[in-house]
Short mmCIF file of N, CA and C in Angstrom, two decimals:
data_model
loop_
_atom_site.label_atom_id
_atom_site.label_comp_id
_atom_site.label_asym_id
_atom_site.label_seq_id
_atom_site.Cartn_x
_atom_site.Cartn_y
_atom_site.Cartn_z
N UNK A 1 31.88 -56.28 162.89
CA UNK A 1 31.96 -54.84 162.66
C UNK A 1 31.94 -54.13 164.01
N UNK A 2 32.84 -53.47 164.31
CA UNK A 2 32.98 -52.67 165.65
C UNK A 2 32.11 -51.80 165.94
N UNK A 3 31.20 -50.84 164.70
CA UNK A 3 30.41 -49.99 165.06
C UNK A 3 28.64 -50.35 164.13
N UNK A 4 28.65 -51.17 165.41
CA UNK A 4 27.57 -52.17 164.54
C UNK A 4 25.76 -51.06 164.43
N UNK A 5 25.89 -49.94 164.58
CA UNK A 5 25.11 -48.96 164.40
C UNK A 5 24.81 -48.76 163.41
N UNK A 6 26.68 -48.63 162.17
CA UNK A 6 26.49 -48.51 161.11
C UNK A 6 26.49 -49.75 160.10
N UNK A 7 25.65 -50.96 160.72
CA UNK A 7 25.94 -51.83 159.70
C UNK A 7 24.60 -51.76 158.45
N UNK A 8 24.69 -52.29 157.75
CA UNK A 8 23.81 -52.51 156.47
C UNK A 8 22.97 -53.60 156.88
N UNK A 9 21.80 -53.59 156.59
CA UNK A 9 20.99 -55.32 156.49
C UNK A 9 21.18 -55.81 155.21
N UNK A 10 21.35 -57.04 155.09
CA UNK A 10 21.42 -57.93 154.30
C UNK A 10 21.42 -57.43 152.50
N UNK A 11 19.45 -56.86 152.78
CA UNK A 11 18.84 -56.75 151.67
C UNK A 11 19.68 -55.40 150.67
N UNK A 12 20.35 -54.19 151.87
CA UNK A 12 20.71 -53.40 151.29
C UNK A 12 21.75 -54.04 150.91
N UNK A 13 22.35 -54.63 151.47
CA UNK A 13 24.08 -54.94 150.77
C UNK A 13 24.01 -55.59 149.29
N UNK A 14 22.94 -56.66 149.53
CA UNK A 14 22.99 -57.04 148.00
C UNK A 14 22.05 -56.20 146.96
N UNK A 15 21.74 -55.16 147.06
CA UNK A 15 21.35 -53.77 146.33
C UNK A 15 22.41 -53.77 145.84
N UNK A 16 23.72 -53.19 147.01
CA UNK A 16 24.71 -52.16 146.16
C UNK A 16 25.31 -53.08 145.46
N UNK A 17 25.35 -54.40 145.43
CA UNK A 17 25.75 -55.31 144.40
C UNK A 17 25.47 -55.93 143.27
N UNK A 18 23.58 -55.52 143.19
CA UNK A 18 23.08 -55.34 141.90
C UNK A 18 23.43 -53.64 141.00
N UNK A 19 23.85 -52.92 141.79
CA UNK A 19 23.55 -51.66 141.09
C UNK A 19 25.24 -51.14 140.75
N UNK A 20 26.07 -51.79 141.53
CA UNK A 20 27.30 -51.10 141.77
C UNK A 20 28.45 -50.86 140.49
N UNK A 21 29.26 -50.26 140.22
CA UNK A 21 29.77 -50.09 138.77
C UNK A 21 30.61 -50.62 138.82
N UNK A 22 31.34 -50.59 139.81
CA UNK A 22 32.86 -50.77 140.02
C UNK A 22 33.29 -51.46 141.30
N UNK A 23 34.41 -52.15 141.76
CA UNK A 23 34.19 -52.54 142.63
C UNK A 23 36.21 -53.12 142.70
N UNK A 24 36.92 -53.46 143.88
CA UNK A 24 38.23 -53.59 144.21
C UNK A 24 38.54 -54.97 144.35
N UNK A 25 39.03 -55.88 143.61
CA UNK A 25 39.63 -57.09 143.95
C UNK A 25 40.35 -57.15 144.69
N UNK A 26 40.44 -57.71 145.58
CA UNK A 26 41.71 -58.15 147.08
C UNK A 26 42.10 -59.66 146.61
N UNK A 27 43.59 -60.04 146.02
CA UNK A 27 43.71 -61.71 146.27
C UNK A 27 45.36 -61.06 147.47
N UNK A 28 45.87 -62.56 147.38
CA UNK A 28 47.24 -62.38 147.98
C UNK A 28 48.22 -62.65 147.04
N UNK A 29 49.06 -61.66 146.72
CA UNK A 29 49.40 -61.41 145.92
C UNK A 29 51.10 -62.03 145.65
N UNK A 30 52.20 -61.92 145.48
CA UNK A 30 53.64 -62.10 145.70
C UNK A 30 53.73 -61.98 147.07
N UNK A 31 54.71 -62.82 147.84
CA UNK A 31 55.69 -62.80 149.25
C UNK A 31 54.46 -62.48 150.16
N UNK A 32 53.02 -62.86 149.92
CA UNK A 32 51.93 -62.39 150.43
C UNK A 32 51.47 -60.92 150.84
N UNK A 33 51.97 -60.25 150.05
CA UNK A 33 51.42 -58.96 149.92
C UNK A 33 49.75 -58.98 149.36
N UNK A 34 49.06 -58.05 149.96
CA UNK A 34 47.45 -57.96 149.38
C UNK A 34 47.79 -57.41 147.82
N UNK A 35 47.13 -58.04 146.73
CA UNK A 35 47.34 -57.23 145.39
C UNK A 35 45.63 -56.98 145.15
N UNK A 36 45.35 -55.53 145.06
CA UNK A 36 44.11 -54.82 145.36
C UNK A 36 43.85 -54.36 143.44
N UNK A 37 42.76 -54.59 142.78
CA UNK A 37 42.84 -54.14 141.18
C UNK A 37 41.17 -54.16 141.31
N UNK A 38 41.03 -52.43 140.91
CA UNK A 38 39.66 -51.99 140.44
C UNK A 38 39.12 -52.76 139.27
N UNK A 39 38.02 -53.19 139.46
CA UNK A 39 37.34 -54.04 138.22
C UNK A 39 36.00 -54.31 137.92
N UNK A 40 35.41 -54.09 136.98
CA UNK A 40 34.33 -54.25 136.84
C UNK A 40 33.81 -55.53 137.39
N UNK A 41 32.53 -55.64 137.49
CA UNK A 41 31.48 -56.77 137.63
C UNK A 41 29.89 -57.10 137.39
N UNK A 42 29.69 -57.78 137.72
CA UNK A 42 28.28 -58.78 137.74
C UNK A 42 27.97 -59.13 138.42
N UNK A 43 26.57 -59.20 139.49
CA UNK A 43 26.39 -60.45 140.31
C UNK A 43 24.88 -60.53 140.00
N UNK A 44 24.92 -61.94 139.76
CA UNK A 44 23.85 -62.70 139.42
C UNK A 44 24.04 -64.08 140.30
N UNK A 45 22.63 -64.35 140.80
CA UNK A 45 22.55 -65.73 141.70
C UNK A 45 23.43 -65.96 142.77
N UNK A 46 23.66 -64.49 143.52
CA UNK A 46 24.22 -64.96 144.41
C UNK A 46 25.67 -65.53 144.45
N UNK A 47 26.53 -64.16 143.83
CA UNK A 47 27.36 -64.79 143.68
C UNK A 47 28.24 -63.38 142.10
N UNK A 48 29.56 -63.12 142.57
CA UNK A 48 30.24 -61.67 141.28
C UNK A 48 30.89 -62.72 140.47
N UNK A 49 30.55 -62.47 139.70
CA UNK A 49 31.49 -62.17 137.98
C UNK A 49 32.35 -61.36 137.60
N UNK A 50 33.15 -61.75 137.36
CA UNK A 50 34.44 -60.39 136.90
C UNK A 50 35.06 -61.67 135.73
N UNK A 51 35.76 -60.82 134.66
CA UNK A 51 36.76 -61.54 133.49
C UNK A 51 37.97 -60.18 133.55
N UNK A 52 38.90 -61.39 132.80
CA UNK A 52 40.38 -61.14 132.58
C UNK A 52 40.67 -61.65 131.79
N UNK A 53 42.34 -61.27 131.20
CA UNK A 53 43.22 -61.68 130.74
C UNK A 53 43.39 -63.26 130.82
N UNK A 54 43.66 -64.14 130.30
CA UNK A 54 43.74 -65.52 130.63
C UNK A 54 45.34 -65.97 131.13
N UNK A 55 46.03 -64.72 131.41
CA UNK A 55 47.41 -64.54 132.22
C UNK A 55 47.96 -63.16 132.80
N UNK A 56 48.74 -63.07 133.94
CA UNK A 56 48.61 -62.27 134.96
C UNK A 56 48.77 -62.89 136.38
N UNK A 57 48.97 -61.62 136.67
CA UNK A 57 49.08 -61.41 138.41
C UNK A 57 48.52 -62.09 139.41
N UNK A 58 47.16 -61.62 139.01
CA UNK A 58 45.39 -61.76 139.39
C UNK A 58 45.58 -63.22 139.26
N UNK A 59 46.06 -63.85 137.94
CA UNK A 59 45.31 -65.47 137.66
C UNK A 59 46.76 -66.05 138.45
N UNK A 60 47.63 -65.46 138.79
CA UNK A 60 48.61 -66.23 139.33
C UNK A 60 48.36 -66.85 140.96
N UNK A 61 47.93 -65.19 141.44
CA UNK A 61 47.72 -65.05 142.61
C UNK A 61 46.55 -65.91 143.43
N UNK A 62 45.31 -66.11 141.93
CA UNK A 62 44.31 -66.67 142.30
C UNK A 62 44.60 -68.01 142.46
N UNK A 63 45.10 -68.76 141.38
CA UNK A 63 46.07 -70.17 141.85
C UNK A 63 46.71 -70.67 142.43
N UNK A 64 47.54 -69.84 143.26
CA UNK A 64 47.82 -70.13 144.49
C UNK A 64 47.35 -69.95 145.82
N UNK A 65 46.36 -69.34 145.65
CA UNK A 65 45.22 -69.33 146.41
C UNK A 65 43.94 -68.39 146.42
N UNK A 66 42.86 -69.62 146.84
CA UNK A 66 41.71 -68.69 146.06
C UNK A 66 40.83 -68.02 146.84
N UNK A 67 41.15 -67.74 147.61
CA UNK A 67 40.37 -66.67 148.97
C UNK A 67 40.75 -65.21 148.55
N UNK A 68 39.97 -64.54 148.67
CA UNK A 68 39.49 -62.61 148.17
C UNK A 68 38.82 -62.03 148.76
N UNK A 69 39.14 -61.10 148.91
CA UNK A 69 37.76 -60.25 149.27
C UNK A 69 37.18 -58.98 148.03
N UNK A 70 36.25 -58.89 148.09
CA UNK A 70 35.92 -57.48 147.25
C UNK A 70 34.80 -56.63 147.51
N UNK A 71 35.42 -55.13 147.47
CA UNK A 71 34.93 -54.12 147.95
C UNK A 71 33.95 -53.27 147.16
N UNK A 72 32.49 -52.93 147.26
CA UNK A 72 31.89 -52.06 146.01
C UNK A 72 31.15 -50.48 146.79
N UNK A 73 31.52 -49.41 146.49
CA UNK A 73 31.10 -48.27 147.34
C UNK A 73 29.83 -48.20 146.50
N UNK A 74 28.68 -47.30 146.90
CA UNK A 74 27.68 -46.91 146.60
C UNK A 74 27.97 -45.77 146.21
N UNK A 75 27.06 -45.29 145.26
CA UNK A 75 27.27 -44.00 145.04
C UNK A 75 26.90 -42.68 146.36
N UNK A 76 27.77 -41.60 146.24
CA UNK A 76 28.26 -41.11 147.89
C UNK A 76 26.86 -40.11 147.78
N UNK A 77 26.08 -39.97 149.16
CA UNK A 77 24.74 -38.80 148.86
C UNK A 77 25.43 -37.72 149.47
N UNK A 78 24.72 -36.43 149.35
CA UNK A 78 25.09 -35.57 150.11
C UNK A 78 23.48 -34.62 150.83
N UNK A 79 23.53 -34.55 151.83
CA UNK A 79 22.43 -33.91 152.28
C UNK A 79 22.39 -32.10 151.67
N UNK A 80 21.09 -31.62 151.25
CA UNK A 80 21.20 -30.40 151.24
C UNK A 80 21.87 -29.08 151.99
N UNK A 81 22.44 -28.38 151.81
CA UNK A 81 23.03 -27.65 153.07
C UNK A 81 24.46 -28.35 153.78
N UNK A 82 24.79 -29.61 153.45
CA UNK A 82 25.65 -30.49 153.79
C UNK A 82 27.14 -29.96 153.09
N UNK A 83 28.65 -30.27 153.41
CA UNK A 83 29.53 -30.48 152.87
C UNK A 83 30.44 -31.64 152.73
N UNK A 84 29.89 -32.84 153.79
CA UNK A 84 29.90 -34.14 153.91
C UNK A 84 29.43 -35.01 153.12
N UNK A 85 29.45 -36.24 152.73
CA UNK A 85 28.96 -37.16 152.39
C UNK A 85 28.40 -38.54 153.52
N UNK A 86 27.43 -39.10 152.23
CA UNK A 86 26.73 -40.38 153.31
C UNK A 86 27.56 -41.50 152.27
N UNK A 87 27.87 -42.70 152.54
CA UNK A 87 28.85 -43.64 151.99
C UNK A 87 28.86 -44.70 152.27
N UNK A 88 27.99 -45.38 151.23
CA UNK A 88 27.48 -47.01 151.93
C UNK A 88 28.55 -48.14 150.88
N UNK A 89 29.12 -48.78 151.55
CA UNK A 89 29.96 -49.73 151.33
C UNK A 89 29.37 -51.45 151.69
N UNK A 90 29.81 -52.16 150.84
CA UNK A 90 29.98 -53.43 150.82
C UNK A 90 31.11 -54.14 151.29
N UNK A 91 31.90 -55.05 151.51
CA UNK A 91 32.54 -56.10 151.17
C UNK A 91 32.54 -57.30 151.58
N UNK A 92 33.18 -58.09 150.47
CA UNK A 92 32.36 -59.75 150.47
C UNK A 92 33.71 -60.47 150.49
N UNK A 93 33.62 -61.40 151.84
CA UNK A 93 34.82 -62.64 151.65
C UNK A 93 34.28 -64.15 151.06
N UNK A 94 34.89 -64.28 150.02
CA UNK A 94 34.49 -65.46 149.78
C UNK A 94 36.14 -66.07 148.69
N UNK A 95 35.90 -67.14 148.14
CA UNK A 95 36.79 -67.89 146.88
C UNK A 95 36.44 -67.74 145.66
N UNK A 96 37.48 -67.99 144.55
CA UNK A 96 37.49 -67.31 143.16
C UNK A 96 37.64 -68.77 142.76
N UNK A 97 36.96 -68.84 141.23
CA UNK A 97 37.61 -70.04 140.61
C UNK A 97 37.39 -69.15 138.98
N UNK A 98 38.43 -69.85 138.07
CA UNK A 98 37.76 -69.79 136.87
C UNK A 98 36.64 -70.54 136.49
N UNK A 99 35.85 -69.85 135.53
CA UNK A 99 34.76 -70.73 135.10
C UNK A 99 35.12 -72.06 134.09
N UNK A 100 35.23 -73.03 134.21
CA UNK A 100 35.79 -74.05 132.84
C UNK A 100 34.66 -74.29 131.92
N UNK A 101 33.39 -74.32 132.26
CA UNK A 101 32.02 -74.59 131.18
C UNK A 101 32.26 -73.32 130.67
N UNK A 102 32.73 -73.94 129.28
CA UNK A 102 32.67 -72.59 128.13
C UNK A 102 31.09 -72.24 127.55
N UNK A 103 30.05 -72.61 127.91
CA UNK A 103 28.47 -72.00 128.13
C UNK A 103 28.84 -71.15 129.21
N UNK A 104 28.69 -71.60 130.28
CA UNK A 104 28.52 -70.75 131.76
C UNK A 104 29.76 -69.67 131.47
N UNK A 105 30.59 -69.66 130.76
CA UNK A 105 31.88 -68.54 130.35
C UNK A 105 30.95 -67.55 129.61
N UNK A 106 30.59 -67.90 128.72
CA UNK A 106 30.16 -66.84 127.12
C UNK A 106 28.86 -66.25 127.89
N UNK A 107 28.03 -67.06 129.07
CA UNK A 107 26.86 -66.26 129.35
C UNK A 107 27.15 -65.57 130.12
N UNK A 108 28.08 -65.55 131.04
CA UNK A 108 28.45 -64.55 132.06
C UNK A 108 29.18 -63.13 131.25
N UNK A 109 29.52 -63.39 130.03
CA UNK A 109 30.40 -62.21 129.70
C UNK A 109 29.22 -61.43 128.94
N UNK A 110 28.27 -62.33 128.42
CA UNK A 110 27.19 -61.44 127.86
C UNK A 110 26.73 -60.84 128.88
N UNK A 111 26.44 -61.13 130.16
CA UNK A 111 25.60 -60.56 131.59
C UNK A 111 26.82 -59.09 131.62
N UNK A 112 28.18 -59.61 131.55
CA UNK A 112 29.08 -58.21 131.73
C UNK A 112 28.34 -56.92 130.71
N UNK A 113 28.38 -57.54 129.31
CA UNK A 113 28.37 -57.20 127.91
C UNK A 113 26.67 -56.14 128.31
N UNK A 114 26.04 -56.96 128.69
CA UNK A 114 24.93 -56.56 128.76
C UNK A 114 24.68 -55.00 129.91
N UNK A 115 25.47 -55.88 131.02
CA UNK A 115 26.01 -54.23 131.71
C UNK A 115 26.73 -52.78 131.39
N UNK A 116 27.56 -53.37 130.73
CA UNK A 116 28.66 -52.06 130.68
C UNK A 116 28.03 -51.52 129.16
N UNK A 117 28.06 -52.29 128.25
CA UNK A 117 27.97 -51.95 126.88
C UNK A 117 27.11 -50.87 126.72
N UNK A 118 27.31 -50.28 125.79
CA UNK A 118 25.85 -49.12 125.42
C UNK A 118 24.53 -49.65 124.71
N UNK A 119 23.32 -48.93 124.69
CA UNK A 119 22.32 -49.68 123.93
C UNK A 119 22.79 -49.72 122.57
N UNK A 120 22.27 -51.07 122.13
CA UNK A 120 22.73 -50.46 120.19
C UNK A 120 24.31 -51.36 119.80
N UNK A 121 25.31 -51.38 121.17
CA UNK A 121 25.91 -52.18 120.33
C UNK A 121 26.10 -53.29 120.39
N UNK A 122 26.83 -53.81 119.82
CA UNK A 122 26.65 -55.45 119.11
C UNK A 122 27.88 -56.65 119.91
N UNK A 123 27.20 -56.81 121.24
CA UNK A 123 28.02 -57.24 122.50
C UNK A 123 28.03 -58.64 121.53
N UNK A 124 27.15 -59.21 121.11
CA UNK A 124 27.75 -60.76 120.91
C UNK A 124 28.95 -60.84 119.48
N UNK A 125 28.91 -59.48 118.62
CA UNK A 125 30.18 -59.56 117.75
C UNK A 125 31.28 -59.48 118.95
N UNK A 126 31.66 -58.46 119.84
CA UNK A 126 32.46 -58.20 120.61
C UNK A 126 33.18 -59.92 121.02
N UNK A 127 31.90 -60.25 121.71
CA UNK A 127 32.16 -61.85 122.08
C UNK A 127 32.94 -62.33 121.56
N UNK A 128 32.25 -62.87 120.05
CA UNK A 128 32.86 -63.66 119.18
C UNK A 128 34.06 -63.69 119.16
N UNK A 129 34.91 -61.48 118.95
CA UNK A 129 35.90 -61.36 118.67
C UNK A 129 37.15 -61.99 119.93
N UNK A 130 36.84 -61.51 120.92
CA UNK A 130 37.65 -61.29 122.27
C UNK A 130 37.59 -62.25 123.03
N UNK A 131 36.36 -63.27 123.54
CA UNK A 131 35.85 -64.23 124.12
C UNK A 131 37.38 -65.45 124.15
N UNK A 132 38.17 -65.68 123.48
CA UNK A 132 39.02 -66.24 123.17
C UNK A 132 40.07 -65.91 123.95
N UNK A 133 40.44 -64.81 124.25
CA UNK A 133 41.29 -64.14 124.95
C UNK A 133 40.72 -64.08 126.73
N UNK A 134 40.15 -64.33 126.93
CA UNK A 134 39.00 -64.09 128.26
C UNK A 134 38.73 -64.89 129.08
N UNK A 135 39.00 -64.75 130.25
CA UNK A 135 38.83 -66.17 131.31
C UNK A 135 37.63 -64.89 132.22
N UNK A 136 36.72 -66.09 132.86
CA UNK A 136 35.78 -65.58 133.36
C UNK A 136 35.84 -65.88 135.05
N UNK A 137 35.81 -65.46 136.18
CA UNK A 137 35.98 -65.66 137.49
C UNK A 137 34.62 -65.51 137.76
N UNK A 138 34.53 -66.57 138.75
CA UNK A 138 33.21 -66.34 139.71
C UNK A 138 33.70 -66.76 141.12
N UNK A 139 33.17 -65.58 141.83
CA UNK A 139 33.15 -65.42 143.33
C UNK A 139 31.95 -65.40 144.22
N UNK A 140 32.32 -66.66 144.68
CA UNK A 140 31.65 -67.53 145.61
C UNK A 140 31.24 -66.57 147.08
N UNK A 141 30.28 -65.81 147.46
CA UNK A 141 30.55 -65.35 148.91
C UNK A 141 30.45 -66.22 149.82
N UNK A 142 31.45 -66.06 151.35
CA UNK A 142 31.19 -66.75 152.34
C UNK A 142 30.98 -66.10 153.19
N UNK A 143 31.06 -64.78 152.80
CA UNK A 143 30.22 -63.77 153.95
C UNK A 143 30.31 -62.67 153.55
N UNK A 144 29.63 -61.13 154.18
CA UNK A 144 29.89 -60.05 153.44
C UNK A 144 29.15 -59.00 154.51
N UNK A 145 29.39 -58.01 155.03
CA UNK A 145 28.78 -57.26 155.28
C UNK A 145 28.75 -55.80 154.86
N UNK A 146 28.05 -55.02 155.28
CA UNK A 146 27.95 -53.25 154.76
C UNK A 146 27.87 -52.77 155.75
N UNK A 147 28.25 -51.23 155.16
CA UNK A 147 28.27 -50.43 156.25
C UNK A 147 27.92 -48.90 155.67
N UNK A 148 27.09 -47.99 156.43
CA UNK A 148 26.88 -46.78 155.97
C UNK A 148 27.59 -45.88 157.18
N UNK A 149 27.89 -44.97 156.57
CA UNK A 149 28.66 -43.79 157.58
C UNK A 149 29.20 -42.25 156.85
N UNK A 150 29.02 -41.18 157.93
CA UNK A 150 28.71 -40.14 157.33
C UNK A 150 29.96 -39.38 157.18
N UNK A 151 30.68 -38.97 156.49
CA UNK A 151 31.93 -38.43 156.53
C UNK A 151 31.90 -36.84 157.06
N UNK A 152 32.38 -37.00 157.92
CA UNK A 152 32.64 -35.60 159.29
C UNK A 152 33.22 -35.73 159.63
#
C-alpha cells in the first residue's frame, strides 16, 4: 500500500468482513478482461462464502482460473459539521473453489440464509426449495489488506 498511514490493522479488516453487506467479486473474466459482480457474502473461519447459479460467467471464469480478489466498503461515517466522508475498505486476494461436500454446501447457505433472511422466516424451507439450483464458493484468502481515508 503506497500510503501506508492509511492502512487498517489486521483486526479491523476482518471486522469489516464480519459485518459487511455487500461486497465486489473480481475473477478474470473472457480475453482476460477483469469481470467485477456485486454479491453478497459470509465469512466464517477465516475465509468468504458467496453462492450462485450452478452456470455462468462467474463459474466459467472461475474454472479457468481460480485467483480473485474481493472488495467490501464499510459503512461511510461522516464527522459532524463535515461534508466529506471517512471510508474504510477491505480487499482480499486469495482462490475460489466450489464447495463439493453437499453438508459443507447446505451449511454455508444456511450461514448466508441466516444473514440476509429476516427474523421469522423459514430459511431451511427456502433451502430445501432452491439448494438444488445453488453452487456454493469458498474463498480462500492469501492476503488482504484495508485501508481508511477521508474523502476531500
Amino acid at each position: 500500500m503506497r500510503r501506508s498511514k492509511q492502512a487498517l490493522p489486521e483486526e479491523e479488516c476482518l471486522r469489516i468482513l464480519a459485518c459487511g453487506y455487500r461486497g465486489f467479486l473480481s475473477v478474470i473474466g473472457d480475453g482476460g478482461y477483469p469481470y467485477t459482480v456485486p454479491i453478497n457474502f459470509v465469512f466464517e473461519d477465516g475465509k468468504l462464502y458467496f453462492h450462485c447459479a450452478k452456470e455462468g460467467h462467474k463459474l466459467d471464469a472461475l474454472r479457468a482460473c481460480d485467483k480473485a480478489c474481493f472488495t467490501v466498503l464499510d459503512e461511510p461515517e461522516k464527522e459532524p459539521g463535515d461534508w466529506w466522508y471517512h471510508v474504510k475498505s477491505v480487499i482480499c486476494f486469495g482462490r475460489v473453489r466450489i464447495l463439493a461436500d453437499d453438508a459443507d454446501r447446505l451449511a454455508r447457505l444456511r450461514s448466508l440464509g441466516r444473514k440476509y433472511f429476516p427474523d421469522g422466516y423459514d430459511t431451511e424451507a427456502d433451502i430445501v426449495k432452491n439448494s438444488p439450483r445453488a453452487e456454493m464458493l469458498e474463498f480462500t484468502i492469501d492476503h488482504l489488506s484495508g485501508k481508511a481515508v477521508r474523502e476531500k
